[in-house]
Short mmCIF file of C-alpha atoms in Angstrom, two decimals:
data_model
loop_
_atom_site.label_atom_id
_atom_site.label_comp_id
_atom_site.label_asym_id
_atom_site.label_seq_id
_atom_site.Cartn_x
_atom_site.Cartn_y
_atom_site.Cartn_z
CA GLN A 281 -28.44 -180.69 13.71
CA ALA A 282 -29.94 -177.35 14.64
CA PHE A 283 -27.60 -175.48 12.29
CA HIS A 284 -27.24 -177.93 9.37
CA ASP A 285 -29.51 -179.29 6.66
CA SER A 286 -29.75 -183.08 6.87
CA LEU A 287 -30.36 -183.55 3.14
CA THR A 288 -27.42 -181.61 1.68
CA GLY A 289 -25.09 -181.32 4.67
CA LEU A 290 -24.95 -177.54 4.20
CA PRO A 291 -25.60 -175.09 7.03
CA ASN A 292 -29.31 -174.21 7.23
CA ARG A 293 -31.23 -170.97 7.82
CA ASN A 294 -30.16 -170.84 11.48
CA GLY A 295 -26.53 -171.16 10.45
CA PHE A 296 -26.98 -168.54 7.76
CA ASN A 297 -28.49 -165.97 10.14
CA GLU A 298 -25.53 -166.38 12.46
CA ARG A 299 -22.86 -166.27 9.74
CA ILE A 300 -24.18 -163.30 7.77
CA THR A 301 -24.13 -161.18 10.92
CA GLU A 302 -20.55 -162.28 11.60
CA ALA A 303 -19.53 -161.59 7.98
CA ILE A 304 -20.88 -158.04 8.13
CA GLY A 305 -18.98 -157.47 11.38
CA ARG A 306 -15.72 -158.71 9.86
CA ALA A 307 -16.20 -156.50 6.81
CA ARG A 308 -16.63 -153.50 9.09
CA ARG A 309 -13.55 -154.31 11.19
CA HIS A 310 -11.22 -155.08 8.29
CA GLY A 311 -12.52 -152.56 5.74
CA LYS A 312 -13.32 -155.27 3.20
CA SER A 313 -16.33 -155.81 0.98
CA GLY A 314 -18.48 -158.90 0.77
CA ALA A 315 -21.40 -160.21 -1.24
CA LEU A 316 -24.56 -162.14 -0.53
CA LEU A 317 -25.88 -164.37 -3.31
CA PHE A 318 -29.37 -165.87 -3.46
CA LEU A 319 -29.63 -168.94 -5.69
CA ASP A 320 -32.84 -170.63 -6.78
CA LEU A 321 -33.25 -173.56 -9.15
CA ASP A 322 -35.38 -172.82 -12.21
CA ARG A 323 -38.49 -175.02 -12.59
CA PHE A 324 -37.52 -177.28 -9.70
CA LYS A 325 -41.19 -177.93 -8.95
CA LEU A 326 -41.52 -179.59 -12.36
CA ILE A 327 -38.88 -182.16 -11.32
CA ASN A 328 -40.71 -182.95 -8.10
CA ASP A 329 -44.08 -183.21 -9.82
CA SER A 330 -42.93 -185.31 -12.77
CA LEU A 331 -40.12 -187.49 -11.35
CA GLY A 332 -41.01 -187.58 -7.64
CA HIS A 333 -39.55 -186.19 -4.45
CA ASP A 334 -36.69 -188.70 -4.34
CA ALA A 335 -35.43 -187.35 -7.66
CA GLY A 336 -35.87 -183.82 -6.37
CA ASP A 337 -33.84 -184.62 -3.26
CA GLN A 338 -31.10 -186.15 -5.38
CA LEU A 339 -30.99 -183.02 -7.53
CA LEU A 340 -30.67 -180.82 -4.43
CA ARG A 341 -27.74 -182.90 -3.15
CA VAL A 342 -25.97 -182.69 -6.51
CA THR A 343 -26.60 -178.95 -6.70
CA ALA A 344 -25.25 -178.37 -3.19
CA SER A 345 -22.09 -180.29 -4.04
CA ARG A 346 -21.55 -178.36 -7.28
CA ILE A 347 -22.03 -175.01 -5.55
CA GLN A 348 -19.46 -175.87 -2.89
CA LYS A 349 -16.88 -176.85 -5.49
CA CYS A 350 -17.09 -173.34 -6.97
CA LEU A 351 -16.25 -171.59 -3.71
CA ARG A 352 -13.06 -170.57 -1.96
CA GLU A 353 -12.23 -171.84 1.52
CA THR A 354 -13.43 -168.54 3.01
CA ASP A 355 -16.81 -168.67 1.24
CA LEU A 356 -19.88 -170.35 2.71
CA ALA A 357 -22.94 -171.94 1.10
CA PHE A 358 -26.28 -172.55 2.83
CA ARG A 359 -29.58 -174.23 2.04
CA LEU A 360 -32.39 -172.05 3.33
CA SER A 361 -35.42 -174.08 2.25
CA GLY A 362 -36.68 -176.08 -0.70
CA ASP A 363 -34.53 -175.29 -3.73
CA GLU A 364 -33.26 -171.99 -2.32
CA PHE A 365 -29.57 -171.60 -1.50
CA THR A 366 -27.45 -168.67 -0.35
CA VAL A 367 -23.73 -168.00 -0.57
CA ILE A 368 -21.68 -165.53 1.48
CA LEU A 369 -18.52 -164.24 -0.19
CA GLU A 370 -16.03 -162.36 2.00
CA ASP A 371 -12.83 -160.37 1.43
CA LEU A 372 -13.67 -159.26 -2.10
CA ASP A 373 -11.19 -156.92 -3.78
CA ARG A 374 -13.83 -155.70 -6.23
CA VAL A 375 -17.49 -156.26 -7.04
CA GLU A 376 -16.62 -158.18 -10.21
CA CYS A 377 -15.37 -161.04 -8.03
CA ALA A 378 -18.98 -161.78 -7.05
CA ALA A 379 -19.95 -161.88 -10.72
CA LEU A 380 -17.13 -164.32 -11.45
CA ALA A 381 -18.31 -166.60 -8.65
CA ALA A 382 -21.88 -166.45 -9.96
CA ARG A 383 -20.75 -167.37 -13.47
CA ARG A 384 -18.81 -170.35 -12.11
CA MET A 385 -21.89 -171.60 -10.27
CA LEU A 386 -24.15 -171.15 -13.28
CA ALA A 387 -21.74 -173.13 -15.44
CA ALA A 388 -21.35 -175.89 -12.85
CA THR A 389 -25.07 -176.40 -12.27
CA ALA A 390 -25.91 -176.34 -15.99
CA SER A 391 -24.37 -179.80 -16.54
CA PRO A 392 -26.84 -182.69 -16.96
CA VAL A 393 -27.85 -184.67 -13.87
CA SER A 394 -28.90 -188.33 -13.99
CA LEU A 395 -32.07 -188.88 -11.98
CA GLY A 396 -33.00 -192.53 -12.25
CA ASP A 397 -33.68 -193.27 -15.90
CA CYS A 398 -33.82 -189.59 -16.81
CA GLU A 399 -31.12 -187.05 -17.51
CA VAL A 400 -32.16 -183.47 -16.80
CA ILE A 401 -30.65 -180.01 -16.99
CA VAL A 402 -31.94 -177.55 -14.40
CA ASN A 403 -30.55 -174.04 -14.43
CA MET A 404 -30.34 -171.46 -11.64
CA SER A 405 -31.18 -167.81 -11.15
CA ILE A 406 -28.88 -165.80 -8.90
CA GLY A 407 -29.42 -162.47 -7.16
CA ILE A 408 -26.42 -160.56 -5.79
CA THR A 409 -26.11 -157.73 -3.29
CA THR A 410 -22.89 -156.41 -1.75
CA PHE A 411 -22.05 -155.24 1.77
CA SER A 412 -19.21 -153.20 3.25
CA GLY A 413 -19.87 -153.63 6.96
CA ASN A 414 -22.00 -150.52 7.39
CA GLU A 415 -25.23 -152.48 7.09
CA SER A 416 -27.19 -152.66 10.34
CA ASP A 417 -30.26 -154.44 8.98
CA VAL A 418 -29.53 -158.02 7.94
CA GLU A 419 -33.14 -158.57 6.91
CA ALA A 420 -32.93 -155.68 4.42
CA LEU A 421 -29.76 -157.15 2.93
CA VAL A 422 -31.46 -160.50 2.51
CA LYS A 423 -34.45 -158.86 0.80
CA GLU A 424 -32.11 -157.12 -1.65
CA ALA A 425 -30.50 -160.38 -2.74
CA ASP A 426 -33.91 -162.05 -2.92
CA SER A 427 -35.32 -159.23 -5.08
CA ALA A 428 -32.36 -159.48 -7.45
CA MET A 429 -32.87 -163.24 -7.73
CA TYR A 430 -36.53 -162.81 -8.71
CA CYS A 431 -35.46 -160.21 -11.25
CA ALA A 432 -33.08 -162.76 -12.78
CA LYS A 433 -36.00 -165.18 -13.11
CA GLU A 434 -38.20 -162.51 -14.65
CA ILE A 435 -35.74 -161.69 -17.43
CA GLY A 436 -35.08 -165.25 -18.51
CA HIS A 437 -33.56 -167.60 -15.91
CA ASN A 438 -30.01 -169.07 -15.87
CA GLN A 439 -28.32 -165.77 -15.11
CA TYR A 440 -27.29 -163.46 -12.30
CA VAL A 441 -28.47 -159.94 -11.50
CA PHE A 442 -27.05 -157.34 -9.11
CA TYR A 443 -29.50 -155.58 -6.81
CA THR A 444 -30.65 -152.03 -7.61
CA GLN A 445 -33.02 -149.73 -5.72
CA GLU A 446 -35.65 -150.03 -8.44
CA MET A 447 -36.08 -153.72 -7.61
CA ASN A 448 -37.91 -152.85 -4.39
CA THR A 449 -40.74 -151.48 -6.51
CA VAL A 450 -40.73 -154.56 -8.74
CA ALA A 451 -40.77 -156.90 -5.72
CA SER A 452 -43.66 -154.99 -4.18
CA GLU A 453 -45.66 -155.16 -7.41
CA ARG A 454 -45.00 -158.90 -7.69
CA LEU A 455 -46.21 -159.52 -4.14
CA THR A 456 -49.38 -157.53 -4.82
CA MET A 457 -50.05 -159.47 -8.02
CA GLU A 458 -49.47 -162.82 -6.26
CA THR A 459 -52.01 -161.80 -3.62
CA ASP A 460 -54.52 -160.72 -6.27
CA LEU A 461 -54.03 -164.01 -8.16
CA GLN A 462 -54.97 -166.02 -5.08
CA ARG A 463 -58.42 -164.43 -5.23
CA ALA A 464 -58.81 -164.38 -9.01
CA LEU A 465 -60.12 -167.92 -9.47
CA GLN A 466 -62.52 -167.65 -6.54
CA HIS A 467 -63.90 -164.35 -7.82
CA GLY A 468 -64.31 -165.54 -11.41
CA GLU A 469 -61.77 -163.15 -12.91
CA PHE A 470 -60.32 -165.60 -15.45
CA LEU A 471 -61.76 -165.85 -18.93
CA LEU A 472 -60.98 -167.53 -22.23
CA HIS A 473 -60.35 -165.96 -25.60
CA TYR A 474 -60.76 -168.29 -28.57
CA GLN A 475 -58.39 -168.01 -31.50
CA PRO A 476 -59.74 -169.72 -34.62
CA LYS A 477 -57.63 -172.03 -36.76
CA ILE A 478 -58.73 -172.03 -40.39
CA ASP A 479 -57.74 -174.38 -43.20
CA THR A 480 -56.38 -171.96 -45.79
CA ALA A 481 -57.26 -174.29 -48.68
CA SER A 482 -60.91 -174.90 -47.82
CA LYS A 483 -61.45 -171.76 -45.73
CA VAL A 484 -63.10 -174.03 -43.14
CA LEU A 485 -62.79 -173.41 -39.40
CA VAL A 486 -61.12 -176.61 -38.14
CA SER A 487 -60.51 -175.78 -34.47
CA VAL A 488 -60.00 -173.04 -31.92
CA GLU A 489 -57.21 -172.45 -29.42
CA ALA A 490 -58.39 -171.53 -25.93
CA LEU A 491 -56.22 -168.73 -24.50
CA LEU A 492 -56.31 -167.82 -20.81
CA ARG A 493 -56.79 -164.17 -19.84
CA TRP A 494 -57.09 -162.46 -16.45
CA ASN A 495 -59.60 -159.65 -16.12
CA HIS A 496 -58.11 -157.79 -13.17
CA PRO A 497 -60.71 -155.61 -11.37
CA LYS A 498 -58.40 -152.57 -11.48
CA LYS A 499 -55.88 -153.23 -14.27
CA GLY A 500 -58.25 -154.74 -16.80
CA ILE A 501 -57.03 -157.55 -19.08
CA VAL A 502 -53.60 -158.75 -17.91
CA PRO A 503 -51.39 -160.41 -20.60
CA PRO A 504 -50.63 -164.09 -19.88
CA ASN A 505 -46.88 -163.48 -19.82
CA ASP A 506 -47.43 -161.26 -16.78
CA PHE A 507 -49.28 -163.80 -14.66
CA ILE A 508 -48.76 -167.37 -15.96
CA PRO A 509 -45.24 -167.57 -14.42
CA LEU A 510 -46.69 -166.42 -11.10
CA LEU A 511 -49.34 -169.15 -11.26
CA GLU A 512 -46.55 -171.68 -11.78
CA ASP A 513 -44.37 -170.30 -8.99
CA THR A 514 -47.22 -170.23 -6.48
CA GLY A 515 -48.55 -173.69 -7.38
CA GLN A 516 -51.93 -172.39 -8.65
CA ILE A 517 -51.33 -173.45 -12.26
CA HIS A 518 -53.01 -176.85 -11.74
CA ALA A 519 -56.22 -175.42 -10.30
CA VAL A 520 -56.44 -172.83 -13.07
CA GLY A 521 -55.63 -175.51 -15.66
CA GLU A 522 -58.52 -177.64 -14.42
CA TRP A 523 -60.80 -174.60 -14.61
#
């Protein structure tokens, strides 16, 4: 019970921490490469909010089962928390093997899932980092895969991305913006721009569209595409919507 997730039956975070250390040790001893994959369901919160937590739990169980069916006997899948999963791939002959595994998982999880009276399709974003056994800092390896996963979400969801050094900068900027957003509503930094809608025949103004903008104290006006997804990911979208 201490090492397994009761909902999906997969090993949990405790099991993951133990196994990733062992996997790195085996890679070092046998001269083989491995890969760590971070998987996160896209827009999972929408399922929970609209269909309820029972539907969300059912989706997590289905997802866990589909992930496992894509793996070899030597591979391991874990549920860390919420809708976040990890996969450890060992004994890889080449880096492309990790990409092949990621594509299999994306295809498997893209199939419709029946949740009560509804049928939904929820895609995943996957971040990948590789290891050769020389890594001494497991936490750094985990951050690499996590950064790559967030990059996959940023560029459009339902895809996989390999970690690069530049992602550390992107992850740091995202964290800073998330922190700034938590204070934005309290400090009155949001504002509305009104876009008129005009009847072209009568030239009469018939309505206006209210568009949210963020007046950052240092960056100035931040485009909505840069912060609306962060509001959704951090759960602040409802409070800002009410405002």
